[in-house]
Coordinates of C-alpha atoms and ligand atoms in Angstrom, one line a residue:
P1 CA 18.4 -35.2 6.5
T2 CA 19.8 -32.4 4.4
M3 CA 16.9 -32.6 2.0
A4 CA 14.4 -32.8 4.8
H5 CA 16.0 -29.8 6.4
S6 CA 16.0 -27.7 3.2
K7 CA 12.3 -28.5 2.7
A8 CA 11.4 -27.6 6.3
L9 CA 8.7 -25.0 6.4
L10 CA 9.4 -21.6 7.8
V11 CA 7.2 -21.2 10.9
L12 CA 6.3 -17.7 12.1
E13 CA 5.4 -16.8 15.7
N14 CA 3.5 -13.8 17.0
F15 CA 5.5 -11.1 18.7
I16 CA 3.8 -10.0 21.9
G17 CA 5.4 -8.0 24.8
G18 CA 8.8 -8.3 23.3
K19 CA 8.7 -12.1 23.0
F20 CA 8.0 -14.5 20.2
V21 CA 5.1 -16.7 21.1
P22 CA 3.9 -19.8 19.3
C23 CA 0.2 -20.1 18.3
S24 CA -2.0 -23.2 18.6
S25 CA -3.0 -23.2 14.9
Y26 CA -1.4 -22.1 11.6
I27 CA -2.3 -21.0 8.1
D28 CA -0.3 -22.2 5.1
S29 CA 1.5 -19.5 3.1
Y30 CA 2.4 -20.1 -0.5
N31 CA 5.4 -19.1 -2.6
P32 CA 3.6 -17.5 -5.5
S33 CA 6.4 -18.2 -8.0
T34 CA 6.3 -22.0 -7.4
G35 CA 2.9 -22.6 -6.0
D36 CA 4.4 -24.5 -3.0
V37 CA 3.5 -24.0 0.6
Y38 CA 6.7 -22.8 2.2
C39 CA 5.7 -21.0 5.4
R40 CA 3.2 -21.4 8.3
V41 CA 1.6 -18.2 9.7
P42 CA -0.1 -18.1 13.1
D43 CA -3.9 -18.3 12.8
S44 CA -4.4 -15.9 15.7
G45 CA -7.7 -14.9 17.1
K46 CA -9.3 -13.1 20.1
E47 CA -6.9 -14.6 22.7
E48 CA -3.7 -13.6 20.9
V49 CA -5.1 -10.1 20.1
E50 CA -6.1 -9.8 23.8
A51 CA -2.6 -10.6 24.9
A52 CA -1.1 -8.2 22.4
V53 CA -3.4 -5.3 23.3
K54 CA -2.6 -5.9 27.0
A55 CA 1.2 -5.7 26.3
A56 CA 0.7 -2.6 24.3
K57 CA -1.4 -1.0 27.0
D58 CA 1.2 -1.8 29.6
A59 CA 4.0 -0.3 27.5
F60 CA 2.1 2.9 26.8
P61 CA 2.8 5.0 29.9
I62 CA 6.6 4.7 29.6
W63 CA 6.8 5.0 25.8
S64 CA 4.4 7.9 25.6
S65 CA 6.4 9.8 28.2
K66 CA 9.6 9.6 26.3
S67 CA 10.7 12.8 24.4
P68 CA 10.2 12.9 20.7
L69 CA 14.0 13.0 20.4
E70 CA 14.5 9.7 22.4
R71 CA 11.9 8.0 20.2
S72 CA 13.5 9.5 17.1
H73 CA 16.9 7.9 18.0
I74 CA 15.2 4.5 18.3
L75 CA 13.4 4.8 15.0
N76 CA 16.7 5.8 13.3
K77 CA 18.4 2.8 14.8
L78 CA 15.7 0.5 13.6
A79 CA 16.0 2.0 10.1
D80 CA 19.8 1.3 10.2
L81 CA 19.2 -2.3 11.2
I82 CA 16.7 -3.0 8.4
E83 CA 19.0 -1.3 6.0
H84 CA 21.9 -3.5 7.2
D85 CA 19.8 -6.6 6.3
L86 CA 18.3 -5.1 3.1
E87 CA 19.2 -8.0 0.9
A88 CA 17.8 -10.6 3.3
F89 CA 14.6 -8.6 3.6
A90 CA 14.3 -8.1 -0.2
Q91 CA 14.8 -11.8 -0.8
A92 CA 12.1 -12.7 1.7
E93 CA 9.7 -10.1 0.3
S94 CA 10.2 -11.4 -3.2
K95 CA 9.7 -15.0 -2.2
D96 CA 6.7 -14.3 0.0
Q97 CA 4.8 -11.9 -2.4
G98 CA 6.0 -13.0 -5.9
K99 CA 7.4 -9.5 -6.7
T100 CA 10.6 -9.3 -8.5
I101 CA 13.8 -9.1 -6.5
T102 CA 14.7 -5.9 -8.3
F103 CA 11.5 -4.2 -7.1
A104 CA 11.9 -5.5 -3.6
R105 CA 15.5 -4.2 -3.5
T106 CA 14.9 -0.9 -5.1
V107 CA 11.4 0.0 -3.8
D108 CA 9.9 -2.1 -1.0
I109 CA 12.8 -2.3 1.5
P110 CA 14.4 1.0 0.9
R111 CA 11.1 2.7 1.4
A112 CA 10.5 0.7 4.7
V113 CA 13.9 2.0 5.9
H114 CA 13.0 5.5 4.7
N115 CA 9.6 5.4 6.5
F116 CA 11.4 5.1 9.9
R117 CA 14.0 7.7 9.0
F118 CA 11.3 10.1 7.7
F119 CA 9.1 10.0 10.8
A120 CA 12.2 10.0 13.1
S121 CA 12.9 13.3 11.6
S122 CA 9.5 14.8 11.1
I123 CA 8.4 14.1 14.7
L124 CA 11.0 16.7 15.8
H125 CA 9.5 19.5 13.7
H126 CA 5.9 19.8 14.6
V127 CA 4.7 23.0 16.3
T128 CA 1.3 23.5 17.9
E129 CA -0.9 26.5 17.7
C130 CA -1.3 29.5 19.9
T131 CA -3.6 32.5 19.8
E132 CA -4.0 35.5 22.1
M133 CA -7.1 37.2 23.3
P134 CA -5.9 40.4 25.0
T135 CA -9.3 41.9 25.7
M136 CA -10.1 38.8 27.8
G137 CA -6.6 38.5 29.2
C138 CA -6.3 35.0 27.7
V139 CA -3.8 32.9 25.8
H140 CA -5.0 29.8 24.0
Y141 CA -2.7 27.0 22.8
T142 CA -3.1 23.5 21.6
S143 CA -1.2 20.4 22.9
R144 CA -1.0 17.0 21.2
A145 CA -0.7 13.7 22.9
P146 CA -0.6 10.1 21.6
V147 CA -3.9 8.3 21.5
G148 CA -3.1 5.0 23.1
V149 CA -2.9 1.5 21.4
A150 CA -3.1 1.8 17.7
G151 CA -4.4 -1.1 15.6
L152 CA -2.6 -1.3 12.2
I153 CA -3.9 -3.5 9.4
S154 CA -2.0 -3.8 6.1
P155 CA -2.4 -5.6 2.8
W156 CA -0.2 -8.0 0.8
N157 CA 0.9 -5.9 -2.2
L158 CA 3.7 -3.9 -0.5
P159 CA 4.0 -5.7 2.8
L160 CA 6.8 -4.1 4.8
Y161 CA 6.6 -0.8 2.9
L162 CA 2.9 -0.2 3.9
L163 CA 3.2 -1.7 7.4
T164 CA 6.1 0.5 8.3
W165 CA 4.3 3.5 6.8
K166 CA 1.9 3.0 9.7
I167 CA 4.2 1.7 12.5
A168 CA 6.7 4.5 12.1
P169 CA 4.3 7.5 12.6
A170 CA 2.3 5.6 15.3
I171 CA 5.3 5.0 17.5
A172 CA 7.0 8.2 16.7
C173 CA 4.0 10.0 18.1
G174 CA 4.2 7.9 21.3
N175 CA 1.5 5.4 20.7
T176 CA 2.1 1.7 21.2
V177 CA 0.8 -0.7 18.4
V178 CA -0.7 -4.0 17.6
A179 CA -0.1 -4.7 13.9
K180 CA -1.8 -7.3 11.8
P181 CA -0.1 -7.8 8.4
S182 CA -1.7 -9.7 5.6
E183 CA -1.8 -13.5 6.2
M184 CA -0.4 -13.9 2.7
T185 CA 2.7 -11.8 3.3
S186 CA 3.8 -12.0 6.9
V187 CA 7.5 -12.9 6.7
T188 CA 9.2 -9.5 6.6
A189 CA 7.1 -8.2 9.5
W190 CA 8.3 -11.2 11.5
M191 CA 11.9 -10.5 10.5
M192 CA 11.5 -6.8 11.6
C193 CA 10.3 -8.0 15.0
K194 CA 13.7 -9.7 15.5
L195 CA 15.4 -6.3 15.2
L196 CA 13.2 -4.4 17.6
E197 CA 15.0 -5.1 20.9
K198 CA 18.4 -4.3 19.3
A199 CA 17.0 -1.0 18.1
G200 CA 15.9 -0.2 21.6
V201 CA 12.2 -0.5 21.1
P202 CA 10.9 -1.4 24.6
P203 CA 8.9 -4.6 24.9
G204 CA 5.2 -4.1 24.2
V205 CA 5.6 -1.0 22.0
V206 CA 5.3 -2.9 18.8
N207 CA 3.3 -6.1 18.9
V208 CA 2.6 -8.1 15.8
V209 CA -0.3 -10.6 15.6
F210 CA -0.4 -12.8 12.5
G211 CA -3.5 -14.3 11.0
A212 CA -6.6 -14.0 8.9
G213 CA -8.6 -10.8 8.5
A214 CA -11.9 -12.2 9.5
K215 CA -10.4 -13.6 12.7
A216 CA -7.3 -11.8 13.9
G217 CA -8.1 -8.5 12.1
E218 CA -11.7 -8.4 13.3
A219 CA -10.7 -9.1 16.9
L220 CA -8.4 -6.1 16.7
V221 CA -11.0 -3.9 15.2
C222 CA -13.6 -5.0 17.8
H223 CA -11.2 -4.6 20.8
P224 CA -12.6 -1.9 23.1
D225 CA -9.1 -0.8 24.2
V226 CA -7.9 0.0 20.6
P227 CA -9.3 3.5 20.0
L228 CA -7.7 3.9 16.6
I229 CA -7.4 1.8 13.4
S230 CA -5.2 2.6 10.5
F231 CA -6.2 0.3 7.6
T232 CA -4.9 -0.2 4.1
G233 CA -6.7 -2.7 1.9
S234 CA -9.8 -3.2 -0.1
T235 CA -12.9 -1.1 -0.1
L236 CA -15.0 -4.1 0.8
T237 CA -13.0 -4.8 3.9
A238 CA -13.2 -1.1 4.9
W239 CA -17.0 -1.3 5.0
R240 CA -16.7 -4.2 7.4
I241 CA -14.2 -2.4 9.5
T242 CA -16.3 0.7 9.6
E243 CA -19.4 -1.3 10.7
K244 CA -17.5 -3.2 13.4
S245 CA -15.8 -0.2 14.8
A246 CA -18.9 2.0 14.9
P247 CA -20.1 0.9 18.3
H248 CA -16.8 2.1 19.7
C249 CA -16.7 5.3 17.7
K250 CA -13.1 4.5 16.7
R251 CA -10.9 6.9 14.8
L252 CA -10.3 5.4 11.4
S253 CA -7.9 6.0 8.6
L254 CA -8.8 4.0 5.5
E255 CA -6.5 3.7 2.5
L256 CA -8.4 1.8 -0.2
G257 CA -8.5 0.7 -3.8
G258 CA -8.3 2.7 -7.0
K259 CA -9.2 2.7 -10.6
N260 CA -6.7 5.2 -11.7
P261 CA -6.9 7.1 -15.0
A262 CA -4.0 8.3 -17.1
I263 CA -5.1 11.2 -19.4
I264 CA -2.8 11.7 -22.4
F265 CA -3.3 14.8 -24.5
D266 CA -2.1 15.1 -28.1
D267 CA 0.8 17.5 -27.0
A268 CA 2.2 15.0 -24.5
D269 CA 5.9 14.0 -24.8
L270 CA 5.4 10.4 -25.8
S271 CA 9.0 9.5 -25.3
Q272 CA 8.5 10.1 -21.5
C273 CA 4.9 9.2 -21.4
I274 CA 4.9 5.7 -22.9
P275 CA 7.6 4.1 -20.7
T276 CA 6.2 5.7 -17.6
T277 CA 2.7 4.6 -18.4
V278 CA 3.8 1.0 -19.1
R279 CA 5.5 1.2 -15.7
S280 CA 2.5 2.7 -14.0
S281 CA 0.3 0.0 -15.4
F282 CA 2.5 -3.1 -14.8
A283 CA 5.0 -2.3 -11.9
N284 CA 4.7 -4.9 -9.2
Q285 CA 2.4 -7.0 -11.5
G286 CA -0.1 -4.1 -11.4
E287 CA -0.6 -4.8 -7.7
I288 CA -0.1 -1.3 -6.5
C289 CA -3.2 0.8 -5.5
L290 CA -1.7 3.6 -7.5
C291 CA -1.3 1.7 -10.8
T292 CA -2.9 3.0 -13.9
S293 CA -5.7 0.9 -15.3
R294 CA -7.7 3.3 -17.6
I295 CA -5.6 5.1 -20.2
F296 CA -7.5 7.9 -22.1
V297 CA -5.6 9.0 -25.2
Q298 CA -6.6 12.0 -27.3
R299 CA -7.9 10.8 -30.7
G300 CA -5.2 12.5 -32.8
I301 CA -2.4 10.3 -31.3
Y302 CA -4.5 7.3 -30.3
S303 CA -3.2 4.9 -33.0
E304 CA 0.4 6.0 -32.7
F305 CA 0.2 5.7 -28.9
L306 CA -1.4 2.3 -28.9
K307 CA 1.2 0.9 -31.3
K308 CA 4.1 2.2 -29.3
F309 CA 2.5 1.3 -25.9
V310 CA 1.9 -2.3 -26.9
A311 CA 5.4 -2.6 -28.3
E312 CA 6.8 -1.3 -25.0
A313 CA 4.6 -3.5 -22.9
K314 CA 5.8 -6.5 -24.8
K315 CA 9.4 -5.7 -23.8
W316 CA 8.5 -6.4 -20.2
K317 CA 9.9 -9.8 -19.1
T318 CA 7.7 -12.0 -17.0
G319 CA 9.2 -14.9 -15.0
N320 CA 11.2 -16.1 -12.0
P321 CA 11.1 -13.2 -9.6
S322 CA 14.5 -14.0 -8.2
D323 CA 16.0 -13.4 -11.6
P324 CA 17.1 -9.7 -11.5
T325 CA 16.5 -9.3 -15.2
M326 CA 12.7 -9.9 -14.8
D327 CA 10.2 -7.0 -14.8
V328 CA 7.1 -8.9 -13.8
G329 CA 7.0 -11.6 -11.1
A330 CA 4.1 -13.8 -9.9
L331 CA 0.7 -12.6 -8.7
I332 CA -0.1 -13.1 -5.1
S333 CA -2.3 -16.2 -5.2
K334 CA -4.0 -18.7 -7.5
E335 CA -7.4 -17.2 -6.6
H336 CA -6.2 -13.7 -7.5
L337 CA -4.7 -14.8 -10.8
E338 CA -8.0 -16.5 -11.6
K339 CA -9.9 -13.3 -10.8
V340 CA -7.6 -11.1 -12.9
R341 CA -7.8 -13.6 -15.9
N342 CA -11.6 -13.5 -15.6
Y343 CA -11.6 -9.8 -16.2
V344 CA -9.8 -10.3 -19.5
K345 CA -12.3 -13.0 -20.5
K346 CA -15.2 -10.7 -19.6
A347 CA -13.7 -7.9 -21.7
Q348 CA -13.3 -10.3 -24.7
A349 CA -16.9 -11.5 -24.2
E350 CA -18.1 -7.9 -24.4
G351 CA -16.2 -7.4 -27.7
A352 CA -13.1 -5.7 -26.5
K353 CA -9.7 -6.4 -28.1
V354 CA -6.8 -7.9 -26.2
L355 CA -3.7 -6.5 -28.0
C356 CA -1.0 -8.3 -26.0
G357 CA -0.5 -10.6 -23.0
E358 CA -3.1 -13.0 -21.6
G359 CA -4.3 -15.5 -24.2
V360 CA -2.5 -13.7 -27.0
D361 CA 1.2 -14.2 -26.4
P362 CA 3.0 -17.3 -25.2
L363 CA 4.0 -17.3 -21.5
V364 CA 7.3 -19.2 -21.3
L365 CA 8.4 -20.1 -17.8
P366 CA 11.3 -22.0 -16.4
P367 CA 10.6 -25.6 -15.1
G368 CA 10.6 -24.5 -11.5
N369 CA 8.0 -21.9 -12.0
Q370 CA 5.4 -23.8 -14.1
K371 CA 3.0 -23.9 -11.1
G372 CA 3.5 -20.2 -10.2
Y373 CA 0.8 -17.6 -10.6
F374 CA 2.2 -15.7 -13.6
M375 CA 0.5 -13.6 -16.2
L376 CA 1.8 -11.4 -19.0
P377 CA 1.3 -7.6 -19.1
T378 CA -2.1 -7.3 -20.9
V379 CA -3.4 -4.4 -22.9
I380 CA -7.1 -4.2 -23.7
A381 CA -8.6 -1.7 -26.3
E382 CA -12.0 -1.0 -27.7
V383 CA -13.6 -1.4 -24.3
K384 CA -16.7 0.6 -23.1
D385 CA -16.5 2.9 -20.1
E386 CA -19.4 0.9 -18.5
S387 CA -17.4 -2.4 -18.7
C388 CA -16.4 -4.0 -15.4
C389 CA -12.8 -3.7 -16.7
M390 CA -13.2 0.1 -16.8
Q391 CA -15.1 0.3 -13.5
E392 CA -13.7 -2.2 -11.1
E393 CA -10.3 -2.5 -9.5
I394 CA -8.5 -5.4 -11.2
F395 CA -5.2 -5.2 -9.3
G396 CA -3.2 -7.1 -11.8
P397 CA -1.1 -6.6 -15.0
V398 CA -4.1 -5.4 -17.0
T399 CA -4.7 -2.0 -18.5
C400 CA -7.4 -0.5 -20.8
V401 CA -6.7 2.0 -23.5
V402 CA -9.5 4.2 -24.9
A403 CA -9.7 7.3 -27.1
F404 CA -11.2 10.7 -26.2
D405 CA -11.8 14.0 -28.0
T406 CA -12.1 16.9 -25.6
E407 CA -10.8 18.1 -22.2
E408 CA -14.3 18.5 -20.9
E409 CA -15.3 15.0 -22.0
V410 CA -12.2 13.2 -20.6
I411 CA -12.6 14.8 -17.2
K412 CA -16.2 13.6 -17.0
R413 CA -15.2 10.1 -18.1
A414 CA -12.1 9.9 -15.8
N415 CA -14.4 10.9 -12.8
G416 CA -17.0 8.3 -13.8
V417 CA -16.0 5.6 -11.4
K418 CA -16.6 5.0 -7.7
Y419 CA -12.9 5.4 -6.9
G420 CA -10.7 8.5 -6.6
L421 CA -7.2 7.6 -5.6
A422 CA -4.6 8.7 -8.2
A423 CA -4.5 10.1 -11.7
T424 CA -1.9 11.1 -14.1
V425 CA -2.1 13.8 -16.8
W426 CA 0.2 14.1 -19.7
S427 CA 0.4 17.4 -21.6
G428 CA 2.9 20.1 -22.4
N429 CA 0.3 22.8 -21.8
V430 CA 0.8 24.3 -18.3
G431 CA -2.7 25.8 -18.1
R432 CA -4.3 22.6 -19.1
V433 CA -2.5 20.4 -16.6
H434 CA -3.5 22.7 -13.8
R435 CA -7.1 22.9 -15.0
V436 CA -7.5 19.2 -15.4
A437 CA -5.7 18.4 -12.1
H438 CA -8.1 20.7 -10.2
R439 CA -11.2 19.0 -11.7
L440 CA -10.2 15.4 -11.2
Q441 CA -11.8 13.6 -8.3
S442 CA -8.6 12.1 -7.1
G443 CA -6.5 12.4 -3.9
L444 CA -3.3 12.5 -5.9
V445 CA -2.6 13.9 -9.4
W446 CA 0.7 13.4 -11.1
T447 CA 1.4 15.4 -14.3
N448 CA 4.1 14.2 -16.7
C449 CA 5.3 11.7 -14.1
W450 CA 4.1 8.9 -11.9
L451 CA 4.8 7.8 -8.3
V452 CA 7.0 10.7 -7.4
R453 CA 6.2 11.1 -3.7
D454 CA 7.1 13.7 -1.1
L455 CA 6.2 12.0 2.2
N456 CA 5.6 15.4 3.8
L457 CA 2.4 15.8 1.8
P458 CA -1.0 14.2 2.2
F459 CA -1.5 10.7 0.7
G460 CA -5.0 9.2 0.4
G461 CA -8.1 8.8 -1.7
M462 CA -11.5 10.4 -2.3
K463 CA -14.8 8.6 -2.8
A464 CA -14.5 4.8 -2.4
S465 CA -10.7 5.1 -2.3
G466 CA -10.7 6.1 1.4
I467 CA -11.1 8.4 4.3
G468 CA -8.3 10.4 5.8
R469 CA -4.8 11.2 4.7
E470 CA -1.3 10.0 5.7
G471 CA 1.9 12.1 5.5
A472 CA 4.1 14.1 7.9
K473 CA 1.4 16.4 9.3
D474 CA -1.6 14.2 8.5
S475 CA -0.2 11.1 10.2
Y476 CA 0.8 13.3 13.2
E477 CA -2.7 14.6 13.5
F478 CA -4.2 11.1 13.0
F479 CA -2.0 9.5 15.6
T480 CA -2.4 12.2 18.2
E481 CA -5.2 13.7 20.1
V482 CA -5.4 17.5 20.3
K483 CA -6.4 19.6 23.2
T484 CA -7.1 23.3 23.4
I485 CA -5.9 24.9 26.6
T486 CA -6.9 28.5 27.7
I487 CA -4.9 30.4 30.3
K488 CA -6.1 33.6 31.8
H489 CA -3.4 35.8 33.1
Ligands
LIG1 P1 -7.9 -6.8 2.0 O1 -8.9 -5.8 2.3 O2 -8.4 -8.2 1.6 O3 -6.9 -7.1 3.2 C1 -6.2 -6.1 3.8 C2 -5.9 -6.4 5.3 O4 -7.2 -6.5 6.0 C3 -5.3 -7.8 5.5 O5 -4.4 -7.8 6.5 C4 -6.5 -8.7 5.8 O6 -6.2 -9.8 6.6 C5 -7.3 -7.7 6.7 N1 -8.7 -8.0 6.8 C6 -9.5 -8.7 5.9 N2 -10.8 -8.8 6.4 C7 -10.8 -8.1 7.6 C8 -11.8 -7.9 8.6 N3 -13.1 -8.3 8.4 N4 -11.5 -7.1 9.7 C9 -10.2 -6.7 9.8 N5 -9.2 -6.9 8.9 C10 -9.5 -7.6 7.8 O7 -7.0 -6.2 0.9 P2 -5.8 -7.0 0.1 O8 -6.4 -7.9 -0.9 O9 -4.8 -7.5 1.1 O10 -5.0 -5.7 -0.6 C11 -5.4 -5.3 -1.8 C12 -6.2 -4.0 -1.7 O11 -5.6 -3.0 -1.0 C13 -6.5 -3.4 -3.0 O12 -7.9 -3.0 -3.1 C14 -5.6 -2.2 -3.1 O13 -6.0 -1.1 -3.9 C15 -5.6 -1.8 -1.6 N6 -4.5 -0.9 -1.3 C16 -4.7 0.4 -1.1 C17 -3.6 1.2 -0.8 C18 -3.7 2.7 -0.5 O14 -2.8 3.3 0.0 N7 -4.8 3.3 -0.8 C19 -2.3 0.7 -0.8 C20 -2.1 -0.7 -1.1 C21 -3.2 -1.5 -1.4

């Protein structure tokens, strides 16, 4: 009985109107580091989404009429409760997603906590506009109100981190929500639901419906009573969401994929640049939308850079994600691992050189992880700009390194992809970093650093990387409806 119990699957339930409700069918969820099914996720559809939207609609009048300060207290309480259980959340995120326990402990869960604290604070500090028109005897001002039921759809790479980045501003502004996390990583969202009542979140304010994108996600997108969809995921899914929401003229925020360049000039401080660029390429198995996957190095330092970069990449340890000494865990799924590996094969077929990682170095795994979805950090060189490895989002531990000669040339090449999410520029020349940053088609540009974020400022992509921005002011504007009122005195 003990064995049977320890092998029992974790079964999740939807959270609707403040209650956990079972579903009639389920989807298997895998532990990426072992390849075993360990969890069952509700396979929700129209019916479940309908119930969740109704609960959210019913909760809206009371929640939206609370003062920002009251809502702020509740968000802070929720942050405290998640923080109190940080280790349990981190363990769950690592097991469910394949990421290292260290990454979950230091990035995912702390950021989820911070998302609630950040919006609990920022919601208290917005001011609206006012103008006077003395000749007409008029005063104009704007007022902002929550929109209604917000539909929130999030991906599998940073599960709780990205979901709370949407839930926190949505409810801080007074909306109620129906959230649909990725079917591959639903566990931490379900754990968060268990804390909502204790935090003081009234029933129906946060509803979570688990299930597949094409079924549960699409039902949410198509629901006439959900006027707003905040989506983070792939560009392909965003097309589908845009199409499906068009008949309802929904308000959309789309945070999509990237093919992010790092541009390294010959005056860069390589002692900073190399470890940071290894991190920006391989952190979270390269499964971050902001990860670097095209590294342009000025010709004069190209060989030196490549040698040091490969040596540094080889130091990254790949293996059991629950071992805190590991740098790289497992990829999300068998299919995704296959897709990422295929990119490396295609590059080789085109004549590119794989300098380390996949197919070059031995991948040694503990017995318990032999069936997991692991791959070593892989560096590809001598690859053409037109190659699919330089054009398409791989979303795995693979990065390409190429040489360039001039500033003008590298800007053009860096901009030569359909995406425009994040870029990094490495140079000691202040004038140059400003010039290059201004000309890059990219929603975010980091110079001489990576992933340093101030949540106050806009986050989002250009071109195929998205529409809309999120951040203190941007999320406030997205999650509220503005009205202009004119008073004649
Ligand atoms: P995905 O588009 O496959 O899925 C994202 C979410 O959308 C999931 O919850 C999924 O179930 C749902 N979904 C799928 N089809 C749907 C449909 N037809 N209607 C409604 N919902 C649907 O993306 P993914 O594979 O989970 O995540 C990886 C992608 O996300 C990468 O492209 C990555 O760059 C991107 N991403 C972007 C950001 C950003 O902020 N820009 C952040 C993280 C990840």
